[in-house]
């Protein structure tokens, strides 16, 4: 029977989920009120870590979202470290708090909206950062390599894995520019056969770890991985789809997203690459300017536009956040088209990365 579906949350990721769900044969309609839904799909980490999945499950509503216990994989980096250690999953080694081996990585233990992690290169940087973040924090070794994001769906019994994606976290190409929520993403990432084999092995370990720990939720687990020392090391877990990786993956899917979640169907993809480019507002991430009128170019329907931080007033669009729009396209060189489209958008303080490419 078709379902009334509520997608919980309000950014571009959630818009992309709504778009995919509304096309599903299993969806009757989208509803805003979770109490009125047969199925709730959770977007952001905060409600998941606050235990809202447990809350709605207890009311008998089916939820796609990690339960409170396993949400600690994201909300407590030390919980995640213990989970990995118990199951032989590789990650960066913890260093003593007073370690003077640089570079090193300082990480706040709790949720910090992407602002709790910094690679520091000397004691001065370390002191400045540790004074800014909430305690407790810890120090880990710096790993050098290329990163991928792998999003998986745990259906209560096994993992269904989406193809690897890559996001661009830095505000611009400068290695020291600030971390953002993500300035762009693409998928798939081309891996060597050896890298793919090691990835399959890692994902089996993760699946077995969840089963052995008695996980019974249905929800998304995001593994932030880095390729170093000839293997994948976990940098972080998130208990949700990544933003903007989600937009890239969902536009790349060639079959019904809800069937993947509810009917054990394997994801299939379109040809070429899928990319997503963030239009942000000057001042992002710390102090974005809001209130610019936005005029989108006419006549290019091949680019999908999701609203991340947009307000509508009298049929006009205005910027209303740091990340404003998420542009998506599938093709052979999608970033070229996205950049051209981005240039044509009228918005006084728009910023976007024009150096992003597929590599
Ligand atoms: P996290 O929120 O833990 O993923 O950290 C954000 C970003 O910081 C990651 O995507 C990496 O680019 C970087 N990072 C985190 N941990 C490490 C590490 N141990 N070594 C090098 N870079 C790291
Ligand atoms: N794009 C990374 C994240 O969603 O945390």
Short mmCIF file of C-alpha atoms and ligand atoms in Angstrom, two decimals:
data_model
loop_
_atom_site.label_atom_id
_atom_site.label_comp_id
_atom_site.label_asym_id
_atom_site.label_seq_id
_atom_site.Cartn_x
_atom_site.Cartn_y
_atom_site.Cartn_z
CA UNK A 1 0.00 0.00 0.00
CA UNK A 2 1.47 3.43 -0.92
CA UNK A 3 2.80 5.38 2.03
CA UNK A 4 2.46 8.86 3.42
CA UNK A 5 6.08 9.91 3.81
CA UNK A 6 7.55 12.66 5.96
CA UNK A 7 11.12 13.76 5.23
CA UNK A 8 12.34 15.34 8.47
CA UNK A 9 14.56 18.38 7.99
CA UNK A 10 14.81 21.40 5.72
CA UNK A 11 18.06 21.71 3.71
CA UNK A 12 19.06 20.81 0.16
CA UNK A 13 19.73 17.20 1.21
CA UNK A 14 16.15 16.89 2.44
CA UNK A 15 14.83 18.51 -0.76
CA UNK A 16 16.72 15.90 -2.77
CA UNK A 17 15.28 13.11 -0.61
CA UNK A 18 11.75 14.53 -1.12
CA UNK A 19 12.37 14.68 -4.85
CA UNK A 20 13.46 11.01 -4.95
CA UNK A 21 10.65 9.85 -2.66
CA UNK A 22 7.94 11.70 -4.58
CA UNK A 23 8.89 9.78 -7.73
CA UNK A 24 8.57 6.41 -5.99
CA UNK A 25 5.75 4.02 -6.75
CA UNK A 26 5.65 3.32 -3.00
CA UNK A 27 4.85 6.95 -2.07
CA UNK A 28 1.26 8.12 -1.91
CA UNK A 29 2.19 11.64 -0.92
CA UNK A 30 4.62 13.70 1.12
CA UNK A 31 3.41 15.05 4.45
CA UNK A 32 4.98 17.64 6.72
CA UNK A 33 3.71 16.37 10.04
CA UNK A 34 5.60 13.30 11.27
CA UNK A 35 2.54 12.24 13.32
CA UNK A 36 0.56 11.97 10.06
CA UNK A 37 3.17 9.79 8.31
CA UNK A 38 3.43 6.04 7.72
CA UNK A 39 7.15 6.50 7.16
CA UNK A 40 9.58 9.14 8.42
CA UNK A 41 12.97 9.60 6.76
CA UNK A 42 15.38 11.61 8.89
CA UNK A 43 17.78 14.05 7.22
CA UNK A 44 20.00 15.85 9.76
CA UNK A 45 21.94 14.43 12.70
CA UNK A 46 20.49 16.58 15.48
CA UNK A 47 17.02 14.96 15.75
CA UNK A 48 18.60 11.54 15.28
CA UNK A 49 21.11 12.15 18.10
CA UNK A 50 18.31 13.60 20.24
CA UNK A 51 16.54 10.23 20.03
CA UNK A 52 13.57 11.22 17.83
CA UNK A 53 13.85 7.99 15.86
CA UNK A 54 13.29 5.97 19.03
CA UNK A 55 10.42 8.30 19.94
CA UNK A 56 8.50 7.85 16.67
CA UNK A 57 9.30 4.12 16.42
CA UNK A 58 7.70 3.67 19.85
CA UNK A 59 4.56 5.30 18.45
CA UNK A 60 4.49 2.62 15.75
CA UNK A 61 5.65 4.84 12.86
CA UNK A 62 8.27 3.28 10.60
CA UNK A 63 11.46 5.35 10.64
CA UNK A 64 14.52 5.49 8.44
CA UNK A 65 17.10 6.80 10.86
CA UNK A 66 19.72 5.48 13.25
CA UNK A 67 18.52 4.85 16.82
CA UNK A 68 19.86 6.78 19.80
CA UNK A 69 22.40 4.17 20.85
CA UNK A 70 24.11 3.96 17.47
CA UNK A 71 23.76 7.70 16.82
CA UNK A 72 26.72 7.96 19.17
CA UNK A 73 28.83 6.88 16.20
CA UNK A 74 28.44 10.54 15.18
CA UNK A 75 27.67 12.31 18.45
CA UNK A 76 30.62 10.86 20.35
CA UNK A 77 33.85 10.43 18.48
CA UNK A 78 35.20 8.40 21.41
CA UNK A 79 32.23 6.00 21.16
CA UNK A 80 33.09 5.63 17.46
CA UNK A 81 36.76 4.94 18.30
CA UNK A 82 35.78 2.18 20.74
CA UNK A 83 33.36 0.67 18.21
CA UNK A 84 36.14 0.55 15.62
CA UNK A 85 38.71 -0.85 18.05
CA UNK A 86 36.31 -3.61 19.13
CA UNK A 87 35.75 -4.72 15.55
CA UNK A 88 39.17 -4.38 13.95
CA UNK A 89 38.25 -1.33 11.86
CA UNK A 90 41.23 0.88 11.06
CA UNK A 91 41.32 4.54 12.09
CA UNK A 92 43.83 7.19 13.15
CA UNK A 93 45.67 6.46 16.43
CA UNK A 94 44.91 8.54 19.51
CA UNK A 95 47.84 10.65 20.70
CA UNK A 96 48.42 11.96 24.25
CA UNK A 97 46.80 15.39 24.75
CA UNK A 98 50.21 17.00 25.21
CA UNK A 99 51.71 15.42 22.06
CA UNK A 100 54.01 17.70 20.10
CA UNK A 101 54.08 15.64 16.92
CA UNK A 102 52.79 17.98 14.18
CA UNK A 103 50.68 18.06 12.14
CA UNK A 104 48.12 16.47 14.40
CA UNK A 105 44.34 16.56 14.50
CA UNK A 106 42.29 18.04 17.33
CA UNK A 107 38.73 16.71 17.62
CA UNK A 108 35.97 17.78 19.97
CA UNK A 109 34.13 14.69 21.18
CA UNK A 110 30.55 15.91 20.65
CA UNK A 111 28.45 17.31 17.77
CA UNK A 112 29.93 20.59 16.52
CA UNK A 113 28.33 21.12 13.09
CA UNK A 114 31.62 20.46 11.33
CA UNK A 115 33.52 22.99 13.47
CA UNK A 116 34.97 20.58 16.01
CA UNK A 117 37.86 19.23 13.94
CA UNK A 118 41.07 20.94 12.91
CA UNK A 119 44.41 19.87 11.56
CA UNK A 120 46.96 21.90 13.53
CA UNK A 121 50.55 22.50 12.51
CA UNK A 122 52.09 23.94 15.70
CA UNK A 123 51.40 24.49 19.44
CA UNK A 124 50.07 28.01 18.89
CA UNK A 125 47.37 26.80 16.49
CA UNK A 126 46.63 23.92 18.82
CA UNK A 127 46.18 26.17 21.87
CA UNK A 128 43.98 28.62 19.99
CA UNK A 129 41.71 25.86 18.72
CA UNK A 130 41.44 23.87 21.95
CA UNK A 131 40.38 27.06 23.75
CA UNK A 132 37.51 27.51 21.25
CA UNK A 133 35.95 24.04 21.30
CA UNK A 134 33.89 22.36 24.03
CA UNK A 135 35.57 19.77 26.25
CA UNK A 136 36.24 16.92 26.09
CA UNK A 137 38.47 16.82 23.05
CA UNK A 138 41.17 14.46 21.91
CA UNK A 139 44.19 14.41 19.64
CA UNK A 140 44.83 11.94 16.85
CA UNK A 141 47.56 11.30 14.34
CA UNK A 142 47.36 13.10 11.01
CA UNK A 143 46.68 10.84 8.05
CA UNK A 144 47.60 11.93 4.55
CA UNK A 145 45.73 10.63 1.52
CA UNK A 146 42.64 11.02 -0.62
CA UNK A 147 39.21 10.91 0.92
CA UNK A 148 35.93 9.34 -0.08
CA UNK A 149 32.48 9.26 1.48
CA UNK A 150 30.65 5.97 1.44
CA UNK A 151 27.00 6.04 2.39
CA UNK A 152 25.35 2.80 3.41
CA UNK A 153 21.84 1.83 4.36
CA UNK A 154 21.48 -0.68 7.20
CA UNK A 155 18.12 -2.38 6.69
CA UNK A 156 18.07 -4.01 10.11
CA UNK A 157 19.94 -7.08 8.89
CA UNK A 158 22.51 -6.06 6.34
CA UNK A 159 24.22 -3.10 4.68
CA UNK A 160 23.24 -1.85 1.26
CA UNK A 161 26.08 0.34 0.02
CA UNK A 162 25.87 3.26 -2.37
CA UNK A 163 28.75 3.99 -4.74
CA UNK A 164 31.63 6.04 -3.29
CA UNK A 165 31.29 9.82 -3.46
CA UNK A 166 33.69 12.66 -2.78
CA UNK A 167 32.89 16.00 -1.21
CA UNK A 168 34.84 19.25 -1.18
CA UNK A 169 34.79 20.55 2.38
CA UNK A 170 37.10 23.53 2.08
CA UNK A 171 35.74 26.95 1.19
CA UNK A 172 38.28 27.25 -1.65
CA UNK A 173 41.33 25.47 -3.04
CA UNK A 174 43.63 26.81 -0.28
CA UNK A 175 44.40 23.89 2.08
CA UNK A 176 44.05 26.22 5.05
CA UNK A 177 40.73 27.75 4.03
CA UNK A 178 37.92 26.96 6.47
CA UNK A 179 35.99 23.73 6.54
CA UNK A 180 32.41 24.19 5.40
CA UNK A 181 29.39 21.95 5.26
CA UNK A 182 30.46 21.06 1.72
CA UNK A 183 31.02 23.18 -1.41
CA UNK A 184 30.40 20.36 -3.86
CA UNK A 185 30.44 16.63 -4.37
CA UNK A 186 30.52 14.03 -7.07
CA UNK A 187 30.06 10.32 -7.57
CA UNK A 188 31.16 7.71 -8.41
CA UNK A 189 34.81 7.94 -7.40
CA UNK A 190 36.94 5.77 -9.67
CA UNK A 191 38.86 3.28 -7.55
CA UNK A 192 41.54 0.76 -8.49
CA UNK A 193 40.55 -2.89 -8.22
CA UNK A 194 42.69 -3.17 -5.09
CA UNK A 195 41.07 -0.12 -3.48
CA UNK A 196 37.64 -1.52 -4.32
CA UNK A 197 38.52 -4.91 -2.78
CA UNK A 198 39.75 -3.22 0.39
CA UNK A 199 36.57 -1.12 0.45
CA UNK A 200 34.38 -4.23 0.12
CA UNK A 201 36.31 -5.77 3.01
CA UNK A 202 35.89 -2.67 5.17
CA UNK A 203 32.14 -2.59 4.47
CA UNK A 204 31.84 -6.28 5.45
CA UNK A 205 33.62 -5.48 8.73
CA UNK A 206 31.23 -2.59 9.36
CA UNK A 207 28.20 -4.76 8.59
CA UNK A 208 29.42 -7.51 10.91
CA UNK A 209 30.20 -4.97 13.65
CA UNK A 210 26.63 -3.63 13.51
CA UNK A 211 25.18 -7.15 13.58
CA UNK A 212 27.45 -8.26 16.44
CA UNK A 213 26.49 -5.18 18.47
CA UNK A 214 22.81 -6.04 18.01
CA UNK A 215 21.85 -3.12 15.74
CA UNK A 216 18.22 -3.36 14.61
CA UNK A 217 17.53 0.14 13.28
CA UNK A 218 16.89 0.94 9.64
CA UNK A 219 19.01 3.96 8.78
CA UNK A 220 21.98 5.48 7.00
CA UNK A 221 25.59 5.24 8.09
CA UNK A 222 28.16 7.46 6.41
CA UNK A 223 31.80 6.43 6.49
CA UNK A 224 34.35 9.19 5.86
CA UNK A 225 37.37 7.21 4.63
CA UNK A 226 40.92 8.09 3.69
CA UNK A 227 43.23 5.96 1.55
CA UNK A 228 46.60 5.75 3.28
CA UNK A 229 49.21 3.03 4.05
CA UNK A 230 47.56 0.90 1.33
CA UNK A 231 44.21 0.72 3.06
CA UNK A 232 41.06 2.61 4.00
CA UNK A 233 41.08 4.32 7.39
CA UNK A 234 37.93 5.76 8.95
CA UNK A 235 38.08 9.51 9.64
CA UNK A 236 34.52 9.84 10.84
CA UNK A 237 31.10 8.30 11.01
CA UNK A 238 27.89 10.19 10.41
CA UNK A 239 24.50 8.67 11.08
CA UNK A 240 22.79 10.24 8.08
CA UNK A 241 23.29 10.89 4.41
CA UNK A 242 26.03 13.41 3.67
CA UNK A 243 25.18 16.85 2.39
CA UNK A 244 25.99 17.43 -0.54
CA UNK A 245 26.91 13.78 -1.28
CA UNK A 246 23.25 12.79 -0.91
CA UNK A 247 22.19 15.13 -3.72
CA UNK A 248 24.85 13.64 -6.03
CA UNK A 249 23.92 10.02 -5.23
CA UNK A 250 20.14 10.43 -5.41
CA UNK A 251 20.33 12.16 -8.80
CA UNK A 252 22.62 9.39 -10.02
CA UNK A 253 20.20 6.61 -9.03
CA UNK A 254 18.44 4.97 -11.92
CA UNK A 255 15.91 3.07 -9.82
CA UNK A 256 13.35 3.68 -7.13
CA UNK A 257 14.93 5.01 -3.91
CA UNK A 258 12.10 3.79 -1.66
CA UNK A 259 12.32 0.29 -3.20
CA UNK A 260 15.97 0.24 -2.15
CA UNK A 261 14.98 1.19 1.40
CA UNK A 262 11.87 -0.95 1.74
CA UNK A 263 12.04 -3.81 -0.78
CA UNK A 264 15.68 -4.87 -0.66
CA UNK A 265 16.30 -3.67 -4.22
CA UNK A 266 19.96 -3.03 -5.16
CA UNK A 267 20.87 0.55 -6.25
CA UNK A 268 21.42 1.00 -10.00
CA UNK A 269 22.98 4.09 -11.52
CA UNK A 270 22.88 6.23 -14.64
CA UNK A 271 25.92 6.61 -16.92
CA UNK A 272 28.71 9.18 -16.49
CA UNK A 273 29.16 11.17 -13.29
CA UNK A 274 26.80 12.95 -10.99
CA UNK A 275 27.90 16.25 -9.47
CA UNK A 276 26.60 18.82 -7.07
CA UNK A 277 27.82 22.40 -6.69
CA UNK A 278 26.96 24.59 -3.72
CA UNK A 279 26.05 28.24 -4.19
CA UNK A 280 26.88 29.91 -0.88
CA UNK A 281 26.72 33.48 0.31
CA UNK A 282 29.72 35.74 0.98
CA UNK A 283 30.84 35.46 4.60
CA UNK A 284 30.05 31.72 4.71
CA UNK A 285 30.77 29.71 6.85
CA UNK A 286 31.06 32.17 9.76
CA UNK A 287 28.89 35.12 8.89
CA UNK A 288 26.97 34.79 5.62
CA UNK A 289 25.16 37.78 4.15
CA UNK A 290 21.44 37.11 3.79
CA UNK A 291 18.58 38.71 1.90
CA UNK A 292 19.94 38.92 -1.68
CA UNK A 293 17.33 38.49 -4.37
CA UNK A 294 18.04 35.39 -6.46
CA UNK A 295 17.16 35.08 -10.14
CA UNK A 296 17.78 31.71 -11.74
CA UNK A 297 18.67 31.50 -15.44
CA UNK A 298 15.90 30.49 -17.83
CA UNK A 299 15.95 27.59 -20.16
CA UNK A 300 18.35 25.03 -18.71
CA UNK A 301 16.25 22.19 -17.37
CA UNK A 302 19.16 19.77 -17.24
CA UNK A 303 20.40 21.35 -14.00
CA UNK A 304 18.42 20.49 -10.92
CA UNK A 305 18.28 23.20 -8.26
CA UNK A 306 17.58 22.39 -4.63
CA UNK A 307 17.01 25.13 -2.09
CA UNK A 308 19.32 24.97 0.91
CA UNK A 309 18.80 28.44 2.41
CA UNK A 310 16.15 30.28 0.41
CA UNK A 311 13.17 32.35 1.48
CA UNK A 312 10.24 33.02 -0.85
CA UNK A 313 8.37 36.31 -0.60
CA UNK A 314 5.77 37.54 -3.11
CA UNK A 315 6.97 34.91 -5.60
CA UNK A 316 10.55 36.20 -5.36
CA UNK A 317 13.50 34.21 -4.03
CA UNK A 318 15.93 35.56 -1.40
CA UNK A 319 19.09 34.07 0.09
CA UNK A 320 18.53 33.02 3.67
CA UNK A 321 21.57 31.12 4.89
CA UNK A 322 25.21 30.21 4.31
CA UNK A 323 24.59 27.50 1.78
CA UNK A 324 21.87 28.85 -0.48
CA UNK A 325 21.44 26.53 -3.47
CA UNK A 326 22.56 23.07 -4.44
CA UNK A 327 22.97 22.58 -8.20
CA UNK A 328 22.96 19.02 -9.52
CA UNK A 329 23.69 17.45 -12.87
CA UNK A 330 24.50 14.03 -14.33
CA UNK A 331 26.75 13.87 -17.40
CA UNK A 332 30.26 13.26 -18.65
CA UNK A 333 31.66 16.58 -17.38
CA UNK A 334 28.93 17.82 -15.08
CA UNK A 335 31.05 20.41 -13.21
CA UNK A 336 31.62 22.35 -16.43
CA UNK A 337 27.86 22.70 -16.94
CA UNK A 338 27.25 23.45 -13.27
CA UNK A 339 29.86 26.19 -13.29
CA UNK A 340 28.32 27.78 -16.40
CA UNK A 341 24.92 27.65 -14.77
CA UNK A 342 26.29 29.08 -11.50
CA UNK A 343 27.81 32.03 -13.34
CA UNK A 344 24.41 32.92 -14.80
CA UNK A 345 22.63 32.99 -11.45
CA UNK A 346 21.92 36.52 -10.29
CA UNK A 347 22.60 36.90 -6.56
CA UNK A 348 24.66 39.83 -5.30
CA UNK A 349 26.86 37.99 -2.80
CA UNK A 350 27.01 34.55 -4.40
CA UNK A 351 30.16 32.49 -3.99
CA UNK A 352 30.96 29.07 -5.36
CA UNK A 353 34.05 27.03 -6.08
CA UNK A 354 34.96 27.15 -9.74
CA UNK A 355 37.96 24.84 -9.40
CA UNK A 356 36.07 21.68 -8.56
CA UNK A 357 36.52 18.83 -10.94
CA UNK A 358 36.34 15.06 -11.00
CA UNK A 359 39.60 13.35 -10.13
P1 LIG B 1 35.81 14.77 10.45
O1 LIG B 1 34.67 15.66 10.87
O2 LIG B 1 36.33 13.91 11.56
O3 LIG B 1 35.58 14.05 9.17
O4 LIG B 1 36.95 15.77 10.00
C1 LIG B 1 36.75 16.74 8.99
C2 LIG B 1 37.89 16.69 8.03
O5 LIG B 1 39.12 16.86 8.75
C3 LIG B 1 38.05 15.35 7.30
O6 LIG B 1 37.24 15.25 6.18
C4 LIG B 1 39.52 15.40 6.95
O7 LIG B 1 39.74 16.18 5.82
C5 LIG B 1 40.14 16.08 8.15
N1 LIG B 1 40.59 15.04 9.11
C6 LIG B 1 39.93 14.48 10.13
N2 LIG B 1 40.66 13.58 10.77
C7 LIG B 1 41.86 13.55 10.15
C8 LIG B 1 43.08 12.82 10.34
N3 LIG B 1 43.24 11.95 11.32
N4 LIG B 1 44.09 13.06 9.49
C9 LIG B 1 43.96 13.97 8.49
N5 LIG B 1 42.86 14.69 8.25
C10 LIG B 1 41.81 14.49 9.08
N1 LIG B 2 29.52 16.34 3.46
C1 LIG B 2 29.87 15.88 4.74
C2 LIG B 2 28.80 15.80 5.71
O1 LIG B 2 27.64 15.79 5.39
O2 LIG B 2 29.11 15.74 6.90
#
